[in-house]
mmCIF file of C-alpha atoms and ligand atoms in Angstrom:
data_model
loop_
_atom_site.group_PDB
_atom_site.id
_atom_site.type_symbol
_atom_site.label_atom_id
_atom_site.label_comp_id
_atom_site.label_asym_id
_atom_site.label_seq_id
_atom_site.Cartn_x
_atom_site.Cartn_y
_atom_site.Cartn_z
ATOM 1 C CA MET A 272 114.908 49.393 225.399
ATOM 2 C CA ALA A 273 114.642 51.657 222.553
ATOM 3 C CA THR A 274 116.625 55.271 222.708
ATOM 4 C CA SER A 275 114.812 58.436 222.794
ATOM 5 C CA ASP A 276 115.571 58.989 219.310
ATOM 6 C CA THR A 277 114.418 55.777 217.843
ATOM 7 C CA LEU A 278 110.867 55.009 219.884
ATOM 8 C CA ARG A 279 108.909 56.213 216.867
ATOM 9 C CA TYR A 280 110.777 53.985 214.434
ATOM 10 C CA THR A 281 109.727 50.921 216.353
ATOM 11 C CA ARG A 282 108.847 48.555 214.150
ATOM 12 C CA ILE A 283 107.156 44.977 215.898
ATOM 13 C CA PRO A 284 107.884 41.677 213.955
ATOM 14 C CA LEU A 285 104.728 39.490 213.255
ATOM 15 C CA THR A 286 104.988 36.316 214.678
ATOM 16 C CA ASN A 287 101.803 35.209 213.188
ATOM 17 C CA GLY A 288 102.635 37.146 210.003
ATOM 18 C CA SER A 289 104.984 38.779 207.668
ATOM 19 C CA GLY A 290 106.319 41.585 208.117
ATOM 20 C CA ALA A 291 106.383 43.999 210.823
ATOM 21 C CA ILE A 292 103.872 46.369 211.995
ATOM 22 C CA PRO A 293 105.354 49.893 212.777
ATOM 23 C CA ALA A 294 104.025 50.854 216.619
ATOM 24 C CA VAL A 295 103.456 54.616 215.508
ATOM 25 C CA GLY A 296 100.278 54.399 213.408
ATOM 26 C CA PHE A 297 97.660 56.949 212.007
ATOM 27 C CA GLY A 298 93.869 56.044 212.053
ATOM 28 C CA THR A 299 92.041 57.395 209.092
ATOM 29 C CA LEU A 300 88.463 57.370 210.976
ATOM 30 C CA ILE A 301 87.962 60.813 209.121
ATOM 31 C CA PRO A 302 84.292 61.537 207.494
ATOM 32 C CA ASP A 303 85.056 63.618 204.990
ATOM 33 C CA PRO A 304 87.352 62.451 202.151
ATOM 34 C CA LEU A 305 89.361 65.448 200.996
ATOM 35 C CA ALA A 306 90.076 65.829 204.993
ATOM 36 C CA THR A 307 91.067 62.307 204.834
ATOM 37 C CA LYS A 308 93.053 62.568 201.910
ATOM 38 C CA GLN A 309 95.206 65.655 203.242
ATOM 39 C CA ALA A 310 95.730 64.316 206.739
ATOM 40 C CA THR A 311 97.010 61.223 205.224
ATOM 41 C CA LYS A 312 99.416 62.965 203.065
ATOM 42 C CA THR A 313 100.293 64.786 206.071
ATOM 43 C CA ALA A 314 100.846 61.816 208.018
ATOM 44 C CA LEU A 315 102.936 60.239 205.464
ATOM 45 C CA GLU A 316 105.268 63.396 205.163
ATOM 46 C CA VAL A 317 105.836 63.850 208.872
ATOM 47 C CA GLY A 318 106.788 59.891 208.968
ATOM 48 C CA PHE A 319 103.933 57.696 209.729
ATOM 49 C CA ARG A 320 104.401 54.494 207.692
ATOM 50 C CA HIS A 321 101.580 52.568 209.325
ATOM 51 C CA LEU A 322 98.109 53.753 207.718
ATOM 52 C CA ASP A 323 94.472 51.884 209.917
ATOM 53 C CA CYS A 324 91.633 51.717 207.444
ATOM 54 C CA ALA A 325 88.134 50.413 207.025
ATOM 55 C CA GLU A 326 85.557 49.629 204.458
ATOM 56 C CA ARG A 327 83.519 51.098 207.491
ATOM 57 C CA HIS A 328 84.624 54.294 207.098
ATOM 58 C CA ARG A 329 83.774 54.718 203.414
ATOM 59 C CA ASN A 330 86.837 56.642 202.636
ATOM 60 C CA GLU A 331 89.686 54.029 201.499
ATOM 61 C CA GLU A 332 89.476 55.730 197.950
ATOM 62 C CA ALA A 333 90.700 58.842 199.316
ATOM 63 C CA VAL A 334 93.544 57.153 201.621
ATOM 64 C CA GLY A 335 94.369 55.448 198.192
ATOM 65 C CA ASP A 336 94.608 58.550 196.398
ATOM 66 C CA ALA A 337 97.077 60.026 199.310
ATOM 67 C CA ILE A 338 99.279 56.890 198.755
ATOM 68 C CA GLN A 339 99.319 56.831 195.025
ATOM 69 C CA GLU A 340 100.764 60.741 195.129
ATOM 70 C CA ALA A 341 103.323 60.004 197.893
ATOM 71 C CA LEU A 342 104.302 56.812 195.703
ATOM 72 C CA LYS A 343 104.162 58.872 192.612
ATOM 73 C CA ALA A 344 106.346 61.563 194.099
ATOM 74 C CA GLY A 345 109.075 58.946 195.309
ATOM 75 C CA MET A 346 108.171 59.920 199.123
ATOM 76 C CA ILE A 347 107.598 56.111 200.019
ATOM 77 C CA ARG A 348 108.179 52.882 198.306
ATOM 78 C CA ARG A 349 105.134 50.404 198.740
ATOM 79 C CA GLU A 350 107.026 48.239 201.439
ATOM 80 C CA ASP A 351 107.818 51.042 203.390
ATOM 81 C CA ILE A 352 104.268 51.388 204.757
ATOM 82 C CA PHE A 353 102.078 49.124 206.350
ATOM 83 C CA VAL A 354 98.280 49.401 205.541
ATOM 84 C CA THR A 355 95.340 47.588 207.253
ATOM 85 C CA THR A 356 91.904 47.465 206.552
ATOM 86 C CA LYS A 357 88.944 45.583 207.972
ATOM 87 C CA LEU A 358 86.016 43.534 207.269
ATOM 88 C CA TRP A 359 82.418 45.176 208.288
ATOM 89 C CA ASN A 360 79.956 43.174 209.931
ATOM 90 C CA THR A 361 77.890 42.556 207.016
ATOM 91 C CA ASN A 362 80.330 40.663 205.041
ATOM 92 C CA HIS A 363 81.004 38.100 207.589
ATOM 93 C CA ARG A 364 79.331 35.268 205.699
ATOM 94 C CA PRO A 365 82.149 32.845 204.396
ATOM 95 C CA GLU A 366 81.367 33.597 200.562
ATOM 96 C CA ARG A 367 81.429 37.564 201.174
ATOM 97 C CA VAL A 368 85.027 37.639 202.396
ATOM 98 C CA LYS A 369 87.019 37.913 199.358
ATOM 99 C CA PRO A 370 84.851 40.111 197.566
ATOM 100 C CA ALA A 371 85.020 42.657 200.299
ATOM 101 C CA PHE A 372 88.864 42.028 200.787
ATOM 102 C CA ASP A 373 89.045 42.592 196.898
ATOM 103 C CA ALA A 374 86.682 45.909 197.092
ATOM 104 C CA SER A 375 88.954 47.537 199.672
ATOM 105 C CA ARG A 376 92.046 46.629 197.775
ATOM 106 C CA ARG A 377 90.900 48.121 194.872
ATOM 107 C CA ARG A 378 89.732 51.243 196.694
ATOM 108 C CA LEU A 379 92.848 51.269 198.419
ATOM 109 C CA GLN A 380 94.580 50.604 194.832
ATOM 110 C CA LEU A 381 97.183 48.226 196.608
ATOM 111 C CA ASP A 382 97.903 44.977 195.072
ATOM 112 C CA TYR A 383 98.517 43.185 198.794
ATOM 113 C CA LEU A 384 97.227 44.413 202.221
ATOM 114 C CA ASP A 385 99.963 44.235 205.254
ATOM 115 C CA CYS A 386 96.749 43.128 207.855
ATOM 116 C CA TYR A 387 93.235 42.394 207.263
ATOM 117 C CA LEU A 388 91.311 42.674 210.170
ATOM 118 C CA ILE A 389 87.463 41.641 210.951
ATOM 119 C CA HIS A 390 86.244 44.754 212.327
ATOM 120 C CA THR A 391 84.118 43.542 215.095
ATOM 121 C CA PRO A 392 83.093 40.017 216.389
ATOM 122 C CA PHE A 393 79.381 40.653 215.373
ATOM 123 C CA ALA A 394 77.809 39.613 212.319
ATOM 124 C CA PHE A 395 74.912 41.753 210.924
ATOM 125 C CA ARG A 396 72.580 40.979 208.012
ATOM 126 C CA PRO A 397 74.823 40.428 204.808
ATOM 127 C CA GLY A 398 74.188 43.265 202.362
ATOM 128 C CA ASP A 399 75.240 46.637 201.572
ATOM 129 C CA GLU A 400 73.261 48.242 203.861
ATOM 130 C CA GLN A 401 75.924 48.961 206.684
ATOM 131 C CA ASP A 402 73.464 49.259 209.356
ATOM 132 C CA PRO A 403 70.651 46.914 209.046
ATOM 133 C CA ARG A 404 67.933 48.024 211.435
ATOM 134 C CA ASP A 405 64.473 46.310 212.013
ATOM 135 C CA GLU A 406 61.210 48.824 212.661
ATOM 136 C CA LEU A 407 62.003 49.483 215.954
ATOM 137 C CA GLY A 408 65.534 50.702 215.252
ATOM 138 C CA GLN A 409 66.948 47.535 216.552
ATOM 139 C CA VAL A 410 70.384 46.121 214.870
ATOM 140 C CA ILE A 411 69.597 42.930 212.736
ATOM 141 C CA TYR A 412 72.132 40.635 213.985
ATOM 142 C CA ASP A 413 73.184 37.566 211.571
ATOM 143 C CA ASN A 414 73.233 34.486 213.439
ATOM 144 C CA GLY A 415 73.812 32.247 210.273
ATOM 145 C CA VAL A 416 77.479 32.550 210.704
ATOM 146 C CA THR A 417 80.042 32.093 213.525
ATOM 147 C CA LEU A 418 83.091 33.897 213.875
ATOM 148 C CA VAL A 419 85.259 31.084 213.428
ATOM 149 C CA GLU A 420 83.710 30.388 210.069
ATOM 150 C CA THR A 421 84.717 34.125 208.910
ATOM 151 C CA TRP A 422 88.076 33.193 210.437
ATOM 152 C CA ARG A 423 88.762 30.476 207.919
ATOM 153 C CA ALA A 424 87.917 32.567 205.230
ATOM 154 C CA LEU A 425 90.238 35.372 206.287
ATOM 155 C CA GLU A 426 93.055 32.306 206.440
ATOM 156 C CA ARG A 427 92.396 31.557 203.041
ATOM 157 C CA LEU A 428 92.981 35.335 201.907
ATOM 158 C CA VAL A 429 96.397 34.616 203.318
ATOM 159 C CA ASP A 430 96.853 31.422 201.694
ATOM 160 C CA ASP A 431 95.973 33.236 198.182
ATOM 161 C CA GLY A 432 98.921 35.621 198.996
ATOM 162 C CA GLN A 433 97.400 39.308 198.772
ATOM 163 C CA CYS A 434 97.094 39.673 202.494
ATOM 164 C CA LYS A 435 100.386 39.794 204.700
ATOM 165 C CA ALA A 436 98.421 39.036 208.273
ATOM 166 C CA ILE A 437 94.993 38.715 209.597
ATOM 167 C CA GLY A 438 93.830 39.743 213.043
ATOM 168 C CA LEU A 439 90.565 40.940 214.948
ATOM 169 C CA SER A 440 89.090 43.757 216.203
ATOM 170 C CA ASP A 441 87.082 44.840 219.052
ATOM 171 C CA VAL A 442 87.060 41.599 220.694
ATOM 172 C CA SER A 443 87.106 40.575 224.520
ATOM 173 C CA LEU A 444 89.564 38.339 225.448
ATOM 174 C CA GLU A 445 86.830 35.671 225.918
ATOM 175 C CA LYS A 446 86.433 35.776 221.947
ATOM 176 C CA LEU A 447 89.997 36.041 221.139
ATOM 177 C CA ARG A 448 90.860 32.732 223.359
ATOM 178 C CA GLU A 449 87.751 31.430 221.229
ATOM 179 C CA VAL A 450 89.307 32.343 217.930
ATOM 180 C CA VAL A 451 92.889 31.643 219.028
ATOM 181 C CA ALA A 452 91.816 27.722 219.983
ATOM 182 C CA ALA A 453 90.191 27.092 216.624
ATOM 183 C CA ALA A 454 92.801 28.945 214.331
ATOM 184 C CA ARG A 455 95.342 27.467 211.767
ATOM 185 C CA ILE A 456 96.689 30.916 211.662
ATOM 186 C CA THR A 457 96.543 32.812 214.830
ATOM 187 C CA PRO A 458 95.951 36.001 214.494
ATOM 188 C CA ALA A 459 99.164 38.484 214.142
ATOM 189 C CA VAL A 460 97.023 41.627 215.165
ATOM 190 C CA VAL A 461 94.535 42.503 217.607
ATOM 191 C CA GLN A 462 93.150 46.055 217.357
ATOM 192 C CA VAL A 463 91.267 47.042 220.813
ATOM 193 C CA GLU A 464 90.492 50.233 222.718
ATOM 194 C CA SER A 465 93.534 50.741 224.783
ATOM 195 C CA HIS A 466 95.025 53.882 226.721
ATOM 196 C CA PRO A 467 96.334 54.741 229.859
ATOM 197 C CA TYR A 468 92.585 54.806 231.357
ATOM 198 C CA LEU A 469 91.953 51.164 229.625
ATOM 199 C CA PRO A 470 95.182 49.507 229.978
ATOM 200 C CA GLU A 471 93.643 45.920 228.819
ATOM 201 C CA TRP A 472 96.760 44.293 230.892
ATOM 202 C CA ASP A 473 95.370 40.650 231.040
ATOM 203 C CA LEU A 474 94.675 41.109 227.298
ATOM 204 C CA LEU A 475 97.777 41.883 226.474
ATOM 205 C CA ASP A 476 99.442 39.554 228.519
ATOM 206 C CA PHE A 477 97.652 36.838 226.521
ATOM 207 C CA CYS A 478 98.429 38.446 223.189
ATOM 208 C CA ARG A 479 102.576 38.106 224.482
ATOM 209 C CA GLU A 480 101.788 34.621 225.434
ATOM 210 C CA HIS A 481 100.260 34.142 221.783
ATOM 211 C CA GLY A 482 103.022 36.427 219.760
ATOM 212 C CA ILE A 483 100.210 38.749 218.896
ATOM 213 C CA VAL A 484 100.568 42.615 218.288
ATOM 214 C CA LEU A 485 97.979 44.663 220.488
ATOM 215 C CA LEU A 486 97.180 47.451 218.257
ATOM 216 C CA ALA A 487 95.532 50.444 220.756
ATOM 217 C CA PHE A 488 93.127 52.623 219.263
ATOM 218 C CA ALA A 489 91.682 55.654 220.955
ATOM 219 C CA ALA A 490 95.628 55.849 222.104
ATOM 220 C CA LEU A 491 94.142 59.451 223.238
ATOM 221 C CA GLY A 492 91.041 58.456 224.628
ATOM 222 C CA HIS A 493 88.965 60.084 221.624
ATOM 223 C CA GLY A 494 89.903 63.231 222.825
ATOM 224 C CA LEU A 495 86.769 62.707 224.823
ATOM 225 C CA ASN A 496 85.913 63.392 228.505
ATOM 226 C CA PRO A 497 87.444 62.960 231.320
ATOM 227 C CA ARG A 498 90.381 63.984 228.899
ATOM 228 C CA LEU A 499 93.247 61.920 228.992
ATOM 229 C CA VAL A 500 95.546 64.771 227.740
ATOM 230 C CA ASP A 501 94.168 66.620 231.245
ATOM 231 C CA ASP A 502 95.302 63.710 233.526
ATOM 232 C CA PRO A 503 97.633 65.044 236.506
ATOM 233 C CA VAL A 504 99.902 62.073 236.100
ATOM 234 C CA ILE A 505 100.334 62.773 232.620
ATOM 235 C CA THR A 506 100.636 66.254 232.428
ATOM 236 C CA SER A 507 103.458 66.570 235.219
ATOM 237 C CA ILE A 508 105.292 63.841 232.889
ATOM 238 C CA ALA A 509 104.664 65.828 230.132
ATOM 239 C CA GLN A 510 106.499 69.074 232.101
ATOM 240 C CA ARG A 511 109.030 67.186 233.078
ATOM 241 C CA VAL A 512 110.638 65.475 229.775
ATOM 242 C CA HIS A 513 109.679 68.552 227.719
ATOM 243 C CA LYS A 514 107.121 66.793 225.771
ATOM 244 C CA THR A 515 103.064 67.538 225.472
ATOM 245 C CA PRO A 516 100.249 65.160 227.198
ATOM 246 C CA ALA A 517 99.497 63.541 224.201
ATOM 247 C CA GLN A 518 103.196 62.498 223.505
ATOM 248 C CA VAL A 519 103.642 61.001 227.039
ATOM 249 C CA ALA A 520 100.673 58.836 226.569
ATOM 250 C CA LEU A 521 101.696 57.694 223.163
ATOM 251 C CA ALA A 522 105.217 56.578 224.314
ATOM 252 C CA TRP A 523 103.624 54.760 227.109
ATOM 253 C CA ALA A 524 101.958 52.767 224.451
ATOM 254 C CA VAL A 525 105.080 51.953 222.466
ATOM 255 C CA GLN A 526 107.068 51.343 225.611
ATOM 256 C CA ARG A 527 104.920 48.796 227.018
ATOM 257 C CA GLY A 528 104.852 47.002 223.911
ATOM 258 C CA THR A 529 101.707 47.929 222.018
ATOM 259 C CA ALA A 530 101.396 49.846 218.783
ATOM 260 C CA PHE A 531 98.686 52.722 218.287
ATOM 261 C CA LEU A 532 96.568 54.840 216.108
ATOM 262 C CA SER A 533 95.961 58.437 217.244
ATOM 263 C CA THR A 534 94.069 60.696 214.577
ATOM 264 C CA SER A 535 94.082 64.242 213.577
ATOM 265 C CA THR A 536 93.329 66.435 210.962
ATOM 266 C CA ARG A 537 95.629 69.568 211.952
ATOM 267 C CA ARG A 538 99.293 69.270 211.001
ATOM 268 C CA SER A 539 100.735 69.884 214.878
ATOM 269 C CA TYR A 540 98.658 67.148 216.184
ATOM 270 C CA ILE A 541 99.630 64.719 213.548
ATOM 271 C CA GLN A 542 103.679 65.850 213.824
ATOM 272 C CA GLN A 543 103.481 65.361 217.284
ATOM 273 C CA ASN A 544 101.626 62.446 217.506
ATOM 274 C CA PHE A 545 104.718 60.761 215.344
ATOM 275 C CA GLU A 546 107.886 62.753 217.130
ATOM 276 C CA ILE A 547 107.629 60.689 220.435
ATOM 277 C CA SER A 548 110.297 59.762 222.616
ATOM 278 C CA ALA A 549 111.027 57.302 224.959
ATOM 279 C CA LEU A 550 109.725 57.787 228.737
ATOM 280 C CA PRO A 551 112.167 57.318 231.546
ATOM 281 C CA GLU A 552 111.360 54.149 233.411
ATOM 282 C CA ASP A 553 109.757 55.948 236.717
ATOM 283 C CA ALA A 554 107.539 57.654 234.442
ATOM 284 C CA MET A 555 106.095 54.302 233.120
ATOM 285 C CA ARG A 556 105.906 53.326 236.569
ATOM 286 C CA GLU A 557 103.813 56.113 237.775
ATOM 287 C CA ILE A 558 101.363 55.580 234.445
ATOM 288 C CA ARG A 559 100.980 52.308 235.716
ATOM 289 C CA GLU A 560 100.598 52.699 239.627
ATOM 290 C CA GLY A 561 99.344 56.447 239.531
ATOM 291 C CA ILE A 562 96.734 56.471 237.061
ATOM 292 C CA THR A 563 93.467 55.119 239.154
ATOM 293 C CA THR A 564 90.420 56.266 236.585
ATOM 294 C CA ASN A 565 89.169 53.374 234.465
ATOM 295 C CA VAL A 566 87.521 54.514 231.431
ATOM 296 C CA ARG A 567 85.915 52.699 228.205
ATOM 297 C CA PHE A 568 84.774 55.430 225.746
ATOM 298 C CA ASN A 569 83.843 53.148 222.987
ATOM 299 C CA PRO A 570 81.090 50.720 223.729
ATOM 300 C CA VAL A 571 81.364 48.920 220.206
ATOM 301 C CA VAL A 572 83.155 45.903 221.944
ATOM 302 C CA GLY A 573 79.596 45.158 223.311
ATOM 303 C CA THR A 574 77.268 45.491 220.459
ATOM 304 C CA GLY A 575 79.510 45.862 216.991
ATOM 305 C CA VAL A 576 77.422 48.882 216.352
ATOM 306 C CA PRO A 577 79.043 52.121 215.115
ATOM 307 C CA GLY A 578 78.350 55.274 216.855
ATOM 308 C CA LEU A 579 77.045 57.975 213.862
ATOM 309 C CA ILE A 580 75.426 56.627 210.898
ATOM 310 C CA PRO A 581 77.362 58.069 208.094
ATOM 311 C CA GLY A 582 75.439 60.621 206.223
ATOM 312 C CA PRO A 583 76.339 63.846 204.478
ATOM 313 C CA VAL A 584 78.995 65.612 207.100
ATOM 314 C CA GLU A 585 78.150 68.857 208.312
ATOM 315 C CA PRO A 586 81.108 71.075 208.946
ATOM 316 C CA ARG A 587 80.533 71.024 213.317
ATOM 317 C CA MET A 588 80.558 67.144 212.819
ATOM 318 C CA ALA A 589 83.778 66.751 211.162
ATOM 319 C CA ARG A 590 84.989 65.224 213.956
ATOM 320 C CA PRO A 591 83.256 62.552 215.871
ATOM 321 C CA PRO A 592 83.990 59.330 213.891
ATOM 322 C CA LEU A 593 81.800 57.119 212.128
ATOM 323 C CA ASP A 594 82.417 54.165 214.741
ATOM 324 C CA ALA A 595 83.106 56.142 218.074
ATOM 325 C CA PRO A 596 81.196 55.681 220.943
ATOM 326 C CA THR A 597 77.546 54.843 220.450
ATOM 327 C CA VAL A 598 76.182 57.444 223.817
ATOM 328 C CA PRO A 599 76.114 60.833 223.624
ATOM 329 C CA ARG A 600 79.649 62.790 224.048
ATOM 330 C CA LYS A 601 78.739 63.414 227.552
ATOM 331 C CA LEU A 602 80.530 60.203 228.908
ATOM 332 C CA ASP A 603 81.197 60.855 232.505
ATOM 333 C CA GLY A 604 78.877 57.633 233.249
ATOM 334 C CA TYR A 605 81.411 55.618 232.029
ATOM 335 C CA GLN A 606 83.900 56.622 234.691
ATOM 336 C CA ARG A 607 84.708 53.628 237.348
ATOM 337 C CA GLY A 608 86.715 53.129 239.904
ATOM 338 C CA ARG A 609 89.809 51.122 239.262
ATOM 339 C CA LYS A 610 89.125 47.286 239.865
HETATM 340 N N1 NAP B 926 88.465 49.159 215.829
HETATM 341 C C1 NAP B 926 87.429 50.132 216.058
HETATM 342 O O1 NAP B 926 86.432 49.559 216.474
HETATM 343 C C2 NAP B 926 87.526 51.522 215.849
HETATM 344 C C3 NAP B 926 87.148 52.596 216.604
HETATM 345 C C4 NAP B 926 87.513 53.966 216.769
HETATM 346 C C5 NAP B 926 88.729 54.432 215.986
HETATM 347 N N2 NAP B 926 89.222 53.136 215.618
HETATM 348 C C6 NAP B 926 90.965 53.497 214.952
HETATM 349 O O2 NAP B 926 91.738 54.259 215.891
HETATM 350 C C7 NAP B 926 92.087 55.254 215.119
HETATM 351 C C8 NAP B 926 92.425 56.456 215.736
HETATM 352 O O3 NAP B 926 91.010 56.523 216.802
HETATM 353 P P1 NAP B 926 90.647 58.039 217.607
HETATM 354 O O4 NAP B 926 90.377 58.813 215.989
HETATM 355 O O5 NAP B 926 89.730 57.862 218.661
HETATM 356 O O6 NAP B 926 92.140 58.255 218.296
HETATM 357 P P2 NAP B 926 92.732 59.468 219.177
HETATM 358 O O7 NAP B 926 93.865 60.088 218.836
HETATM 359 O O8 NAP B 926 92.483 59.054 220.854
HETATM 360 O O9 NAP B 926 91.499 60.750 219.615
HETATM 361 C C9 NAP B 926 91.209 61.532 218.714
HETATM 362 C C10 NAP B 926 91.189 62.659 219.307
HETATM 363 O O10 NAP B 926 92.578 63.222 219.974
HETATM 364 C C11 NAP B 926 92.657 64.423 219.509
HETATM 365 N N3 NAP B 926 94.188 64.619 219.601
HETATM 366 C C12 NAP B 926 94.826 63.961 218.319
HETATM 367 N N4 NAP B 926 95.987 64.263 218.524
HETATM 368 C C13 NAP B 926 96.148 65.074 219.633
HETATM 369 C C14 NAP B 926 97.239 65.787 220.389
HETATM 370 N N5 NAP B 926 98.607 65.517 219.907
HETATM 371 N N6 NAP B 926 97.170 66.574 221.267
HETATM 372 C C15 NAP B 926 95.553 66.801 221.412
HETATM 373 N N7 NAP B 926 94.861 65.969 221.070
HETATM 374 C C16 NAP B 926 94.951 65.114 220.105
HETATM 375 C C17 NAP B 926 91.793 64.972 218.027
HETATM 376 O O11 NAP B 926 91.354 66.268 218.050
HETATM 377 P P3 NAP B 926 91.422 67.002 217.005
HETATM 378 O O12 NAP B 926 89.784 66.534 216.248
HETATM 379 O O13 NAP B 926 91.371 68.143 217.036
HETATM 380 O O14 NAP B 926 92.755 66.792 215.770
HETATM 381 C C18 NAP B 926 90.747 63.419 218.396
HETATM 382 O O15 NAP B 926 89.533 64.839 218.883
HETATM 383 C C19 NAP B 926 90.725 55.670 214.321
HETATM 384 O O16 NAP B 926 91.276 56.554 213.331
HETATM 385 C C20 NAP B 926 90.749 54.357 213.563
HETATM 386 O O17 NAP B 926 91.767 54.191 212.553
HETATM 387 C C21 NAP B 926 89.076 52.191 215.107
#
């Protein structure tokens, strides 16, 4: 097990891709481009070396600017950082994959990407409108392409050499099995919502069996109710180990073998989310056995539909992320008893 000082530097070798993914990752789902650039710079300054992006966020350019400044300042070398971005639902047709990948690469100002994910397994009507709707306001899906056909196009990106690893996001175990069964290149990374209220043990077991890294988004539960950082099991461990509740939840993620993403625009949060330390084994056990709340905060896995339609960012909307919950922020109805 990693010692308390090295947990934050954990890198998980990619069995199905090249390189290794830093387990501690910074998510860039921040609606305002200036805030994105500043938060990304702060994340790099405090030590994050793994950045998670997406075409859907519409802010890849701001992330790219922050990376370029850090490179020019000599703070990082390209090979020190691991940058992931994602193919949006409207680009699932195989002929659209390479142009979408190249456009992301251009916006991020990078020659190659460390990882490229299919953002959700749902194909939307191809085109420039990220959120195509019919006159009744229903999403227009695209039945003319299968997930495996899109996967084949991602495999070709690896063959071309500008993408070191590929993977999926927002997939169920069932969908993942289908792709793994058909794949020439097994997914290297699977990004799904996961935290102590949604540990996804079955999915994690499957990933381990196939050498796939599970990358947990919403590792702090999107900051929504019921608040993970207020959970009594987490807060009592935090007091015992002299860390914050967020640091406990994030250390748990790394110690059980996953990578995680967290996001904030506040320097203090960004810094503490990097400065995690290993938990004692009894704390790991307490989180696994003592927490009975079971919550999925983000229903994107069932529909592929992002939460808020991107538009002008009002100051008070600075935090609800673009593809966070499609339901109102009152999410108590999602709380269920653990199976
Ligand atoms: N694949 C997908 O469909 C998908 C969907 C959603 C997200 N993602 C990715 O996952 C990343 C992370 O998701 P997320 O933003 O929901 O992560 P998160 O870290 O679970 O939630 C962010 C919320 O937690 C709060 N927070 C952050 N650090 C904290 C700390 N140390 N103590 C207390 N509260 C803290 C933030 O507060 P403040 O706002 O006050 O800082 C914010 O409200 C995204 O940026 C994106 O890259 C992927």
